[in-house]
Amino acid sequence: MEHKNLTSVIMAVAMVIVTAASFTACNKELKKFSFETTQQAVDACHKELAAIRPLKKATIEELSMIADRWIALQDTTFSVMVRDSTIDSSSDIAADFFAVSDSIRGEIMRLALDEPRTMKDVIYFKVHTARNRDNIQESKDYKNAVAFYDDLDKAATYRTAEESVKNYEALLQKSGTFKKEGELLKFISEEDRCFRSLMEHLHDVKQEDLETLASRTALIFQKLYESTQVDPENPVSSRLIMYISMRFNRRIIQNAEAVVRDCQSGKELTEQQTSNYRWMLLQPYLSIDAYSMASITEEQAESLQKMAEELPRTLAYIDGKDFDKSDKSETENLPDILTRYFLKSYLRQAL
């Protein structure tokens, strides 16, 4: 380590503390960047880079604020550039912006990966850096969708795996093209009951039944999603996208919760189930992207964080290991590798 005089060390530490404090103080102003010219916006990006570079480390809360602030600044700068008729992709100022953006992303990546993180940290970071999350969750469509899905939990599930599969197949056989919004919501309601029933009896459902039901429902909703992209700004399309996105989150999280319940209750897993359960458990951390994360409810975020805390123990069970008796390096090595991978992947997507 390089030796420095006491005054230099004190000044450096003070700079880091002041810089970190400034990010915290500005957190409420994240969405209020405003520039009259592209040059002003790019100058602000350079100032942001100068503020981030001195930081040697950051907690996950500090990192989330830094990244969220940069996402807001980057989006605002893009908007200013789009409105500026004198700017094109080959101009000097555009090249300057792309260069400083790369540098800021590199600094945030450094701060994120130089410190040991947990899967719980990854969830916290994803929730608190999701684009437009506040506006989405304050919207009428979002609140109506939350109330709609909360109400679905009141419907009783089917008693057995066989009954669940039978009713699910019957529902899919009679489903066709949805001509009205109400028809779709009725289908989602009935399909949600079938899916929750499957999750209650997950261990007893045949693999071929799971695959068949998954592929058939995926086809239905893929076609539905494609239909909303014809005119995504249409209020009806916008609402349907919200319901589809929240359905996606709900299913993936419920699936992972079912895996955790089976592992905690000591269910014996076949070789096929071992492979499937591992994927189902990890899918929320891989498949819920920045857009979908914006519509995650607080309860779902808490569930993801709770499952993240239990991830090493759950993975150990799936892999046939006794977590309490296994060497710590064996049970934590895979979660550590996955945490780093998921965090790096999300940073590349979100920034």
Coordinates of N, CA and C in Angstrom, one line a residue, residues 84-284:
D84 N -32.6 18.1 -29.8 CA -31.6 19.0 -30.4 C -31.4 18.6 -31.9
S85 N -31.8 19.4 -32.8 CA -31.7 19.0 -34.3 C -30.3 19.2 -34.8
T86 N -29.4 19.8 -34.0 CA -28.0 19.9 -34.4 C -27.2 18.7 -34.1
I87 N -27.7 17.8 -33.3 CA -27.0 16.7 -32.8 C -27.3 15.4 -33.7
D88 N -26.3 14.7 -34.1 CA -26.5 13.4 -34.6 C -25.4 12.4 -34.0
S89 N -25.5 11.1 -34.3 CA -24.7 10.1 -33.7 C -23.2 10.3 -33.9
S90 N -22.8 11.1 -35.0 CA -21.4 11.3 -35.3 C -20.8 12.6 -34.8
S91 N -21.6 13.4 -34.2 CA -21.2 14.7 -33.7 C -20.2 14.5 -32.5
D92 N -19.4 15.6 -32.3 CA -18.4 15.5 -31.2 C -19.1 15.4 -29.8
I93 N -20.2 16.2 -29.7 CA -20.8 16.2 -28.4 C -21.5 14.8 -28.1
A94 N -22.0 14.2 -29.1 CA -22.6 12.9 -28.9 C -21.5 11.9 -28.5
A95 N -20.3 12.0 -29.2 CA -19.2 11.1 -28.9 C -18.7 11.3 -27.5
D96 N -18.7 12.6 -27.0 CA -18.3 12.9 -25.7 C -19.3 12.3 -24.7
F97 N -20.6 12.4 -25.0 CA -21.6 11.8 -24.1 C -21.4 10.3 -24.0
F98 N -21.2 9.6 -25.1 CA -21.1 8.2 -25.1 C -19.8 7.8 -24.3
A99 N -18.8 8.6 -24.4 CA -17.5 8.3 -23.7 C -17.7 8.4 -22.2
V100 N -18.3 9.5 -21.8 CA -18.5 9.7 -20.4 C -19.5 8.7 -19.8
S101 N -20.5 8.3 -20.6 CA -21.4 7.3 -20.1 C -20.7 6.0 -19.9
D102 N -19.8 5.6 -20.8 CA -19.1 4.4 -20.6 C -18.2 4.5 -19.3
S103 N -17.6 5.6 -19.1 CA -16.8 5.8 -17.9 C -17.6 5.7 -16.6
I104 N -18.8 6.3 -16.6 CA -19.7 6.2 -15.4 C -20.1 4.8 -15.2
R105 N -20.5 4.1 -16.2 CA -20.9 2.7 -16.1 C -19.8 1.9 -15.5
G106 N -18.6 2.1 -16.0 CA -17.4 1.4 -15.5 C -17.2 1.7 -14.0
E107 N -17.4 2.9 -13.6 CA -17.2 3.2 -12.1 C -18.2 2.6 -11.3
I108 N -19.5 2.6 -11.7 CA -20.6 2.0 -11.0 C -20.4 0.5 -10.9
M109 N -19.9 -0.1 -12.0 CA -19.6 -1.6 -12.0 C -18.5 -1.9 -11.1
R110 N -17.5 -1.0 -11.0 CA -16.4 -1.2 -10.1 C -16.9 -1.2 -8.6
L111 N -17.7 -0.2 -8.3 CA -18.2 -0.1 -6.9 C -19.1 -1.3 -6.6
A112 N -19.8 -1.8 -7.6 CA -20.7 -2.9 -7.3 C -20.0 -4.2 -7.1
L113 N -18.9 -4.4 -7.8 CA -18.3 -5.7 -7.8 C -17.0 -5.8 -6.9
D114 N -16.5 -4.7 -6.5 CA -15.3 -4.7 -5.6 C -15.7 -5.1 -4.2
E115 N -17.0 -5.0 -3.8 CA -17.4 -5.4 -2.5 C -18.1 -6.7 -2.5
P116 N -18.1 -7.5 -1.5 CA -18.8 -8.7 -1.4 C -20.3 -8.4 -1.3
R117 N -21.1 -9.0 -2.2 CA -22.6 -8.7 -2.2 C -23.3 -10.1 -1.9
T118 N -24.6 -9.9 -1.6 CA -25.4 -11.1 -1.4 C -26.6 -11.0 -2.4
M119 N -27.3 -12.1 -2.5 CA -28.5 -12.1 -3.4 C -29.5 -11.1 -2.9
K120 N -29.6 -11.0 -1.6 CA -30.5 -10.0 -1.0 C -30.1 -8.6 -1.5
D121 N -28.9 -8.3 -1.6 CA -28.4 -7.0 -2.1 C -28.8 -6.8 -3.6
V122 N -28.7 -7.9 -4.3 CA -29.1 -7.8 -5.8 C -30.6 -7.4 -5.9
I123 N -31.4 -8.0 -5.1 CA -32.9 -7.7 -5.1 C -33.1 -6.2 -4.7
Y124 N -32.4 -5.8 -3.6 CA -32.6 -4.4 -3.2 C -32.1 -3.5 -4.3
F125 N -31.0 -3.8 -4.9 CA -30.5 -2.9 -6.0 C -31.5 -2.9 -7.2
K126 N -32.0 -4.0 -7.6 CA -32.9 -4.1 -8.7 C -34.2 -3.3 -8.4
V127 N -34.7 -3.4 -7.2 CA -36.0 -2.7 -6.8 C -35.8 -1.2 -6.9
H128 N -34.6 -0.8 -6.3 CA -34.4 0.7 -6.1 C -33.8 1.3 -7.3
T129 N -33.6 0.6 -8.4 CA -33.1 1.3 -9.6 C -34.0 1.0 -10.8
A130 N -35.1 0.4 -10.6 CA -36.1 0.1 -11.7 C -36.6 1.5 -12.2
R131 N -36.4 1.6 -13.5 CA -36.9 2.8 -14.2 C -38.4 3.1 -14.0
N132 N -38.7 4.4 -13.7 CA -40.1 4.8 -13.6 C -40.9 4.1 -12.6
R133 N -40.3 3.4 -11.6 CA -41.0 2.7 -10.6 C -42.0 3.5 -9.8
D134 N -41.6 4.7 -9.4 CA -42.5 5.5 -8.6 C -43.7 5.9 -9.4
N135 N -43.5 6.4 -10.6 CA -44.7 6.8 -11.5 C -45.6 5.7 -11.8
I136 N -45.0 4.5 -12.1 CA -45.9 3.3 -12.4 C -46.7 3.0 -11.2
Q137 N -46.1 2.9 -10.0 CA -46.9 2.5 -8.8 C -47.9 3.5 -8.3
E138 N -47.7 4.8 -8.8 CA -48.7 5.8 -8.4 C -49.9 5.9 -9.4
S139 N -49.7 5.1 -10.5 CA -50.8 5.2 -11.5 C -52.0 4.4 -11.1
K140 N -53.1 4.8 -11.7 CA -54.4 4.2 -11.5 C -54.4 2.8 -12.0
D141 N -53.8 2.6 -13.2 CA -53.8 1.2 -13.7 C -53.1 0.2 -12.8
Y142 N -52.0 0.7 -12.3 CA -51.2 -0.2 -11.4 C -52.0 -0.5 -10.1
K143 N -52.6 0.5 -9.5 CA -53.3 0.2 -8.3 C -54.5 -0.7 -8.5
N144 N -55.2 -0.5 -9.7 CA -56.3 -1.4 -10.0 C -55.8 -2.9 -10.2
A145 N -54.6 -3.0 -10.9 CA -54.1 -4.3 -11.1 C -53.7 -5.0 -9.8
V146 N -53.1 -4.2 -8.9 CA -52.7 -4.8 -7.6 C -54.0 -5.3 -6.9
A147 N -55.0 -4.5 -6.9 CA -56.3 -4.9 -6.2 C -56.9 -6.1 -6.9
F148 N -56.8 -6.2 -8.2 CA -57.3 -7.3 -9.0 C -56.6 -8.6 -8.6
Y149 N -55.3 -8.6 -8.5 CA -54.5 -9.8 -8.2 C -54.7 -10.2 -6.7
D150 N -54.7 -9.2 -5.8 CA -54.9 -9.4 -4.4 C -56.3 -10.2 -4.2
D151 N -57.3 -9.8 -5.0 CA -58.6 -10.4 -4.9 C -58.6 -11.9 -5.3
L152 N -57.7 -12.2 -6.3 CA -57.6 -13.5 -6.8 C -57.2 -14.5 -5.7
D153 N -56.4 -14.1 -4.7 CA -55.9 -15.0 -3.7 C -57.1 -15.5 -2.8
K154 N -58.2 -14.9 -2.9 CA -59.4 -15.4 -2.1 C -60.0 -16.6 -2.7
A155 N -59.8 -16.9 -4.0 CA -60.4 -18.1 -4.6 C -59.7 -19.4 -4.1
A156 N -60.5 -20.4 -3.6 CA -59.9 -21.6 -3.1 C -59.2 -22.4 -4.2
T157 N -58.1 -23.0 -3.8 CA -57.4 -23.8 -4.8 C -58.0 -25.2 -4.9
Y158 N -57.6 -26.0 -5.9 CA -58.1 -27.4 -6.1 C -57.3 -28.3 -5.1
R159 N -58.0 -29.4 -4.7 CA -57.5 -30.2 -3.6 C -56.4 -31.1 -3.9
T160 N -56.2 -31.5 -5.2 CA -55.2 -32.5 -5.6 C -54.4 -32.0 -6.8
A161 N -53.3 -32.6 -7.1 CA -52.5 -32.3 -8.3 C -53.3 -32.7 -9.5
E162 N -54.0 -33.9 -9.4 CA -54.8 -34.4 -10.6 C -55.9 -33.4 -10.9
E163 N -56.6 -33.0 -9.9 CA -57.7 -32.1 -10.1 C -57.2 -30.7 -10.6
S164 N -56.1 -30.3 -10.2 CA -55.5 -29.0 -10.7 C -55.2 -29.1 -12.1
V165 N -54.5 -30.2 -12.5 CA -54.1 -30.4 -13.9 C -55.3 -30.5 -14.8
K166 N -56.3 -31.3 -14.4 CA -57.6 -31.5 -15.2 C -58.3 -30.2 -15.4
N167 N -58.4 -29.3 -14.4 CA -59.1 -28.0 -14.6 C -58.3 -27.1 -15.4
Y168 N -57.0 -27.1 -15.3 CA -56.1 -26.2 -16.1 C -56.2 -26.6 -17.5
E169 N -56.2 -27.9 -17.9 CA -56.3 -28.3 -19.2 C -57.7 -27.9 -19.8
A170 N -58.7 -28.1 -19.0 CA -60.1 -27.8 -19.5 C -60.2 -26.3 -19.8
L171 N -59.6 -25.5 -19.0 CA -59.6 -24.0 -19.2 C -58.9 -23.6 -20.5
L172 N -57.7 -24.2 -20.7 CA -57.0 -23.9 -21.9 C -57.7 -24.4 -23.2
Q173 N -58.4 -25.5 -23.1 CA -59.1 -26.0 -24.3 C -60.2 -25.1 -24.7
K174 N -60.8 -24.4 -23.8 CA -62.0 -23.6 -24.1 C -61.6 -22.1 -24.4
S175 N -60.3 -21.8 -24.1 CA -59.9 -20.4 -24.3 C -59.7 -20.1 -25.8
G176 N -60.1 -19.0 -26.2 CA -59.8 -18.6 -27.6 C -59.3 -17.2 -27.7
T177 N -59.7 -16.4 -28.7 CA -59.2 -15.1 -28.8 C -60.1 -14.2 -27.9
F178 N -59.4 -13.3 -27.2 CA -60.1 -12.4 -26.3 C -60.5 -11.1 -27.1
K179 N -61.8 -10.9 -27.2 CA -62.3 -9.8 -27.9 C -62.5 -8.6 -27.0
K180 N -62.7 -8.8 -25.8 CA -62.9 -7.7 -24.8 C -62.0 -7.8 -23.6
E181 N -61.7 -6.7 -23.0 CA -60.8 -6.7 -21.9 C -61.4 -7.6 -20.7
G182 N -62.7 -7.5 -20.5 CA -63.3 -8.3 -19.5 C -63.1 -9.8 -19.7
E183 N -63.1 -10.2 -20.9 CA -62.9 -11.7 -21.2 C -61.5 -12.1 -20.8
L184 N -60.5 -11.2 -21.1 CA -59.2 -11.6 -20.7 C -59.0 -11.6 -19.2
L185 N -59.6 -10.7 -18.5 CA -59.5 -10.6 -17.0 C -60.2 -11.8 -16.4
K186 N -61.3 -12.3 -17.0 CA -61.9 -13.5 -16.5 C -61.0 -14.7 -16.7
F187 N -60.4 -14.8 -17.8 CA -59.5 -15.9 -18.1 C -58.3 -15.9 -17.1
I188 N -57.7 -14.7 -16.9 CA -56.6 -14.6 -16.0 C -57.0 -15.0 -14.6
S189 N -58.2 -14.7 -14.2 CA -58.7 -15.1 -12.8 C -58.8 -16.6 -12.7
E190 N -59.4 -17.2 -13.7 CA -59.5 -18.7 -13.7 C -58.2 -19.4 -13.8
E191 N -57.3 -18.8 -14.7 CA -56.0 -19.4 -14.9 C -55.1 -19.3 -13.6
D192 N -55.3 -18.1 -12.9 CA -54.5 -17.9 -11.7 C -54.9 -18.9 -10.6
R193 N -56.2 -19.3 -10.5 CA -56.6 -20.3 -9.6 C -55.9 -21.6 -9.9
C194 N -55.9 -22.0 -11.2 CA -55.3 -23.2 -11.6 C -53.8 -23.2 -11.3
F195 N -53.1 -22.1 -11.6 CA -51.7 -22.1 -11.4 C -51.3 -22.2 -9.9
R196 N -52.1 -21.4 -9.0 CA -51.8 -21.5 -7.6 C -52.1 -22.9 -7.1
S197 N -53.0 -23.6 -7.7 CA -53.3 -25.0 -7.3 C -52.1 -25.9 -7.6
L198 N -51.6 -25.7 -8.9 CA -50.4 -26.4 -9.3 C -49.2 -26.2 -8.3
M199 N -49.1 -25.0 -7.9 CA -47.9 -24.6 -7.0 C -48.1 -25.3 -5.6
E200 N -49.4 -25.4 -5.2 CA -49.6 -26.1 -3.9 C -49.3 -27.6 -4.0
H201 N -49.4 -28.1 -5.2 CA -49.2 -29.6 -5.3 C -48.0 -29.8 -6.3
L202 N -47.0 -28.9 -6.3 CA -46.0 -28.9 -7.3 C -45.2 -30.2 -7.3
H203 N -44.9 -30.7 -6.1 CA -44.1 -31.9 -6.0 C -44.8 -33.1 -6.6
D204 N -46.1 -33.1 -6.7 CA -46.8 -34.3 -7.2 C -47.3 -34.1 -8.6
V205 N -47.0 -33.0 -9.2 CA -47.4 -32.8 -10.6 C -46.4 -33.4 -11.6
K206 N -46.8 -34.2 -12.6 CA -45.9 -34.8 -13.5 C -45.2 -33.8 -14.3
Q207 N -43.9 -34.1 -14.7 CA -43.1 -33.2 -15.4 C -43.7 -32.9 -16.8
E208 N -44.3 -33.9 -17.5 CA -44.8 -33.7 -18.8 C -46.1 -32.8 -18.7
D209 N -46.8 -32.9 -17.6 CA -48.0 -32.0 -17.4 C -47.5 -30.5 -17.2
L210 N -46.5 -30.3 -16.5 CA -45.9 -29.0 -16.2 C -45.5 -28.4 -17.6
E211 N -44.8 -29.2 -18.4 CA -44.2 -28.7 -19.6 C -45.4 -28.3 -20.6
T212 N -46.4 -29.2 -20.7 CA -47.5 -28.9 -21.6 C -48.3 -27.7 -21.2
L213 N -48.6 -27.5 -19.9 CA -49.3 -26.4 -19.5 C -48.5 -25.1 -19.7
A214 N -47.2 -25.2 -19.4 CA -46.4 -24.0 -19.5 C -46.3 -23.5 -20.9
S215 N -46.1 -24.4 -21.9 CA -46.0 -24.1 -23.3 C -47.3 -23.5 -23.8
R216 N -48.4 -24.1 -23.4 CA -49.7 -23.6 -23.9 C -50.1 -22.3 -23.4
T217 N -49.8 -22.0 -22.1 CA -50.1 -20.7 -21.6 C -49.2 -19.6 -22.1
A218 N -47.9 -20.0 -22.3 CA -46.9 -19.1 -22.9 C -47.4 -18.6 -24.3
L219 N -47.9 -19.6 -25.1 CA -48.3 -19.2 -26.4 C -49.5 -18.3 -26.4
I220 N -50.4 -18.5 -25.5 CA -51.6 -17.6 -25.4 C -51.2 -16.2 -25.1
F221 N -50.3 -16.0 -24.1 CA -49.9 -14.7 -23.6 C -48.9 -14.0 -24.5
Q222 N -48.1 -14.8 -25.3 CA -47.2 -14.3 -26.2 C -48.0 -13.6 -27.4
K223 N -49.1 -14.3 -27.8 CA -49.9 -13.7 -28.9 C -50.6 -12.4 -28.4
L224 N -51.1 -12.5 -27.1 CA -51.8 -11.4 -26.5 C -50.8 -10.2 -26.4
Y225 N -49.6 -10.4 -25.9 CA -48.6 -9.3 -25.8 C -48.3 -8.7 -27.2
E226 N -48.2 -9.6 -28.2 CA -47.9 -9.1 -29.5 C -49.0 -8.2 -30.0
S227 N -50.2 -8.5 -29.7 CA -51.4 -7.7 -30.1 C -51.4 -6.3 -29.4
T228 N -50.8 -6.2 -28.2 CA -50.8 -4.9 -27.5 C -49.7 -4.0 -28.2
Q229 N -48.7 -4.6 -28.9 CA -47.6 -3.8 -29.4 C -48.0 -3.1 -30.7
V230 N -49.2 -3.5 -31.3 CA -49.7 -2.8 -32.5 C -49.9 -1.3 -32.2
D231 N -50.4 -1.0 -31.0 CA -50.7 0.3 -30.5 C -50.5 0.4 -29.0
P232 N -49.2 0.4 -28.6 CA -48.9 0.3 -27.1 C -49.3 1.5 -26.3
E233 N -49.5 2.7 -27.0 CA -49.9 3.9 -26.3 C -51.4 3.9 -26.1
N234 N -52.1 3.0 -26.7 CA -53.6 3.0 -26.5 C -53.9 2.6 -25.0
P235 N -54.8 3.3 -24.4 CA -55.1 3.1 -23.0 C -55.4 1.6 -22.6
V236 N -56.1 0.9 -23.5 CA -56.5 -0.5 -23.3 C -55.2 -1.3 -23.4
S237 N -54.4 -1.1 -24.4 CA -53.1 -1.8 -24.5 C -52.2 -1.6 -23.3
S238 N -52.2 -0.3 -22.9 CA -51.3 0.0 -21.7 C -51.8 -0.8 -20.5
R239 N -53.1 -0.8 -20.3 CA -53.6 -1.6 -19.1 C -53.3 -3.1 -19.3
L240 N -53.5 -3.6 -20.5 CA -53.2 -5.0 -20.6 C -51.8 -5.4 -20.4
I241 N -50.9 -4.5 -20.9 CA -49.4 -4.7 -20.6 C -49.1 -4.8 -19.1
M242 N -49.8 -3.9 -18.4 CA -49.6 -3.9 -16.9 C -50.1 -5.2 -16.3
Y243 N -51.2 -5.7 -16.7 CA -51.8 -6.9 -16.2 C -50.9 -8.1 -16.5
I244 N -50.4 -8.1 -17.8 CA -49.5 -9.2 -18.2 C -48.2 -9.2 -17.5
S245 N -47.6 -8.0 -17.3 CA -46.4 -7.9 -16.6 C -46.5 -8.3 -15.2
M246 N -47.6 -7.9 -14.5 CA -47.8 -8.3 -13.1 C -48.1 -9.8 -13.0
R247 N -48.8 -10.4 -14.0 CA -49.0 -11.8 -14.0 C -47.7 -12.5 -14.1
F248 N -46.8 -12.1 -14.9 CA -45.5 -12.7 -15.1 C -44.7 -12.7 -13.8
N249 N -44.7 -11.5 -13.1 CA -44.0 -11.4 -11.8 C -44.6 -12.4 -10.8
R250 N -45.9 -12.4 -10.7 CA -46.6 -13.2 -9.7 C -46.4 -14.7 -9.9
R251 N -46.4 -15.2 -11.1 CA -46.2 -16.6 -11.4 C -44.7 -17.0 -11.0
I252 N -43.8 -16.2 -11.4 CA -42.4 -16.6 -11.2 C -42.1 -16.6 -9.7
I253 N -42.6 -15.6 -9.0 CA -42.4 -15.6 -7.5 C -43.1 -16.7 -6.8
Q254 N -44.3 -16.9 -7.2 CA -45.1 -18.0 -6.6 C -44.4 -19.4 -6.9
N255 N -43.9 -19.5 -8.0 CA -43.2 -20.8 -8.4 C -42.0 -21.0 -7.5
A256 N -41.2 -19.9 -7.3 CA -40.0 -20.0 -6.4 C -40.4 -20.3 -5.0
E257 N -41.5 -19.6 -4.5 CA -42.0 -19.8 -3.2 C -42.4 -21.3 -3.0
A258 N -43.0 -21.9 -4.0 CA -43.4 -23.3 -3.9 C -42.2 -24.2 -3.7
V259 N -41.1 -23.9 -4.4 CA -39.9 -24.7 -4.3 C -39.3 -24.6 -2.9
V260 N -39.3 -23.4 -2.4 CA -38.8 -23.2 -1.0 C -39.6 -23.9 0.0
R261 N -40.9 -23.9 -0.2 CA -41.8 -24.6 0.8 C -41.5 -26.1 0.7
D262 N -41.4 -26.7 -0.5 CA -41.1 -28.1 -0.6 C -39.8 -28.5 0.0
C263 N -38.8 -27.6 -0.2 CA -37.4 -27.9 0.4 C -37.5 -27.8 1.9
Q264 N -38.2 -26.8 2.4 CA -38.3 -26.6 3.9 C -39.1 -27.7 4.6
S265 N -40.0 -28.3 3.8 CA -40.8 -29.4 4.4 C -40.1 -30.8 4.2
G266 N -38.9 -30.8 3.5 CA -38.2 -32.0 3.4 C -38.7 -33.0 2.3
K267 N -39.3 -32.4 1.2 CA -39.8 -33.3 0.1 C -38.6 -34.0 -0.5
E268 N -38.7 -35.2 -0.8 CA -37.7 -36.0 -1.5 C -37.8 -35.7 -3.0
L269 N -36.7 -35.3 -3.6 CA -36.7 -34.9 -5.0 C -36.1 -35.9 -6.0
T270 N -36.7 -36.1 -7.1 CA -36.1 -37.0 -8.1 C -35.0 -36.2 -8.8
E271 N -34.3 -36.9 -9.7 CA -33.2 -36.2 -10.5 C -33.8 -35.1 -11.3
Q272 N -35.0 -35.4 -12.0 CA -35.6 -34.4 -12.8 C -36.1 -33.2 -12.0
Q273 N -36.6 -33.5 -10.8 CA -37.1 -32.4 -10.0 C -36.0 -31.5 -9.4
T274 N -34.8 -32.2 -9.2 CA -33.7 -31.4 -8.7 C -33.3 -30.4 -9.7
S275 N -33.2 -30.8 -11.0 CA -32.9 -29.8 -12.0 C -33.9 -28.7 -12.2
N276 N -35.2 -29.1 -12.2 CA -36.3 -28.2 -12.3 C -36.4 -27.2 -11.2
Y277 N -36.2 -27.7 -9.9 CA -36.3 -26.9 -8.8 C -35.2 -25.8 -8.7
R278 N -34.0 -26.2 -9.1 CA -32.9 -25.3 -9.1 C -33.2 -24.1 -10.1
W279 N -33.8 -24.4 -11.3 CA -34.1 -23.4 -12.2 C -35.3 -22.5 -11.7
M280 N -36.3 -23.2 -11.1 CA -37.5 -22.4 -10.6 C -37.0 -21.5 -9.5
L281 N -36.1 -21.9 -8.7 CA -35.7 -21.1 -7.6 C -34.9 -19.9 -8.0
L282 N -34.1 -20.0 -9.1 CA -33.2 -19.0 -9.6 C -33.9 -18.1 -10.6
Q283 N -35.0 -18.5 -11.2 CA -35.6 -17.8 -12.3 C -36.0 -16.3 -11.9
P284 N -36.5 -16.0 -10.7 CA -36.9 -14.6 -10.4 C -35.7 -13.7 -10.5

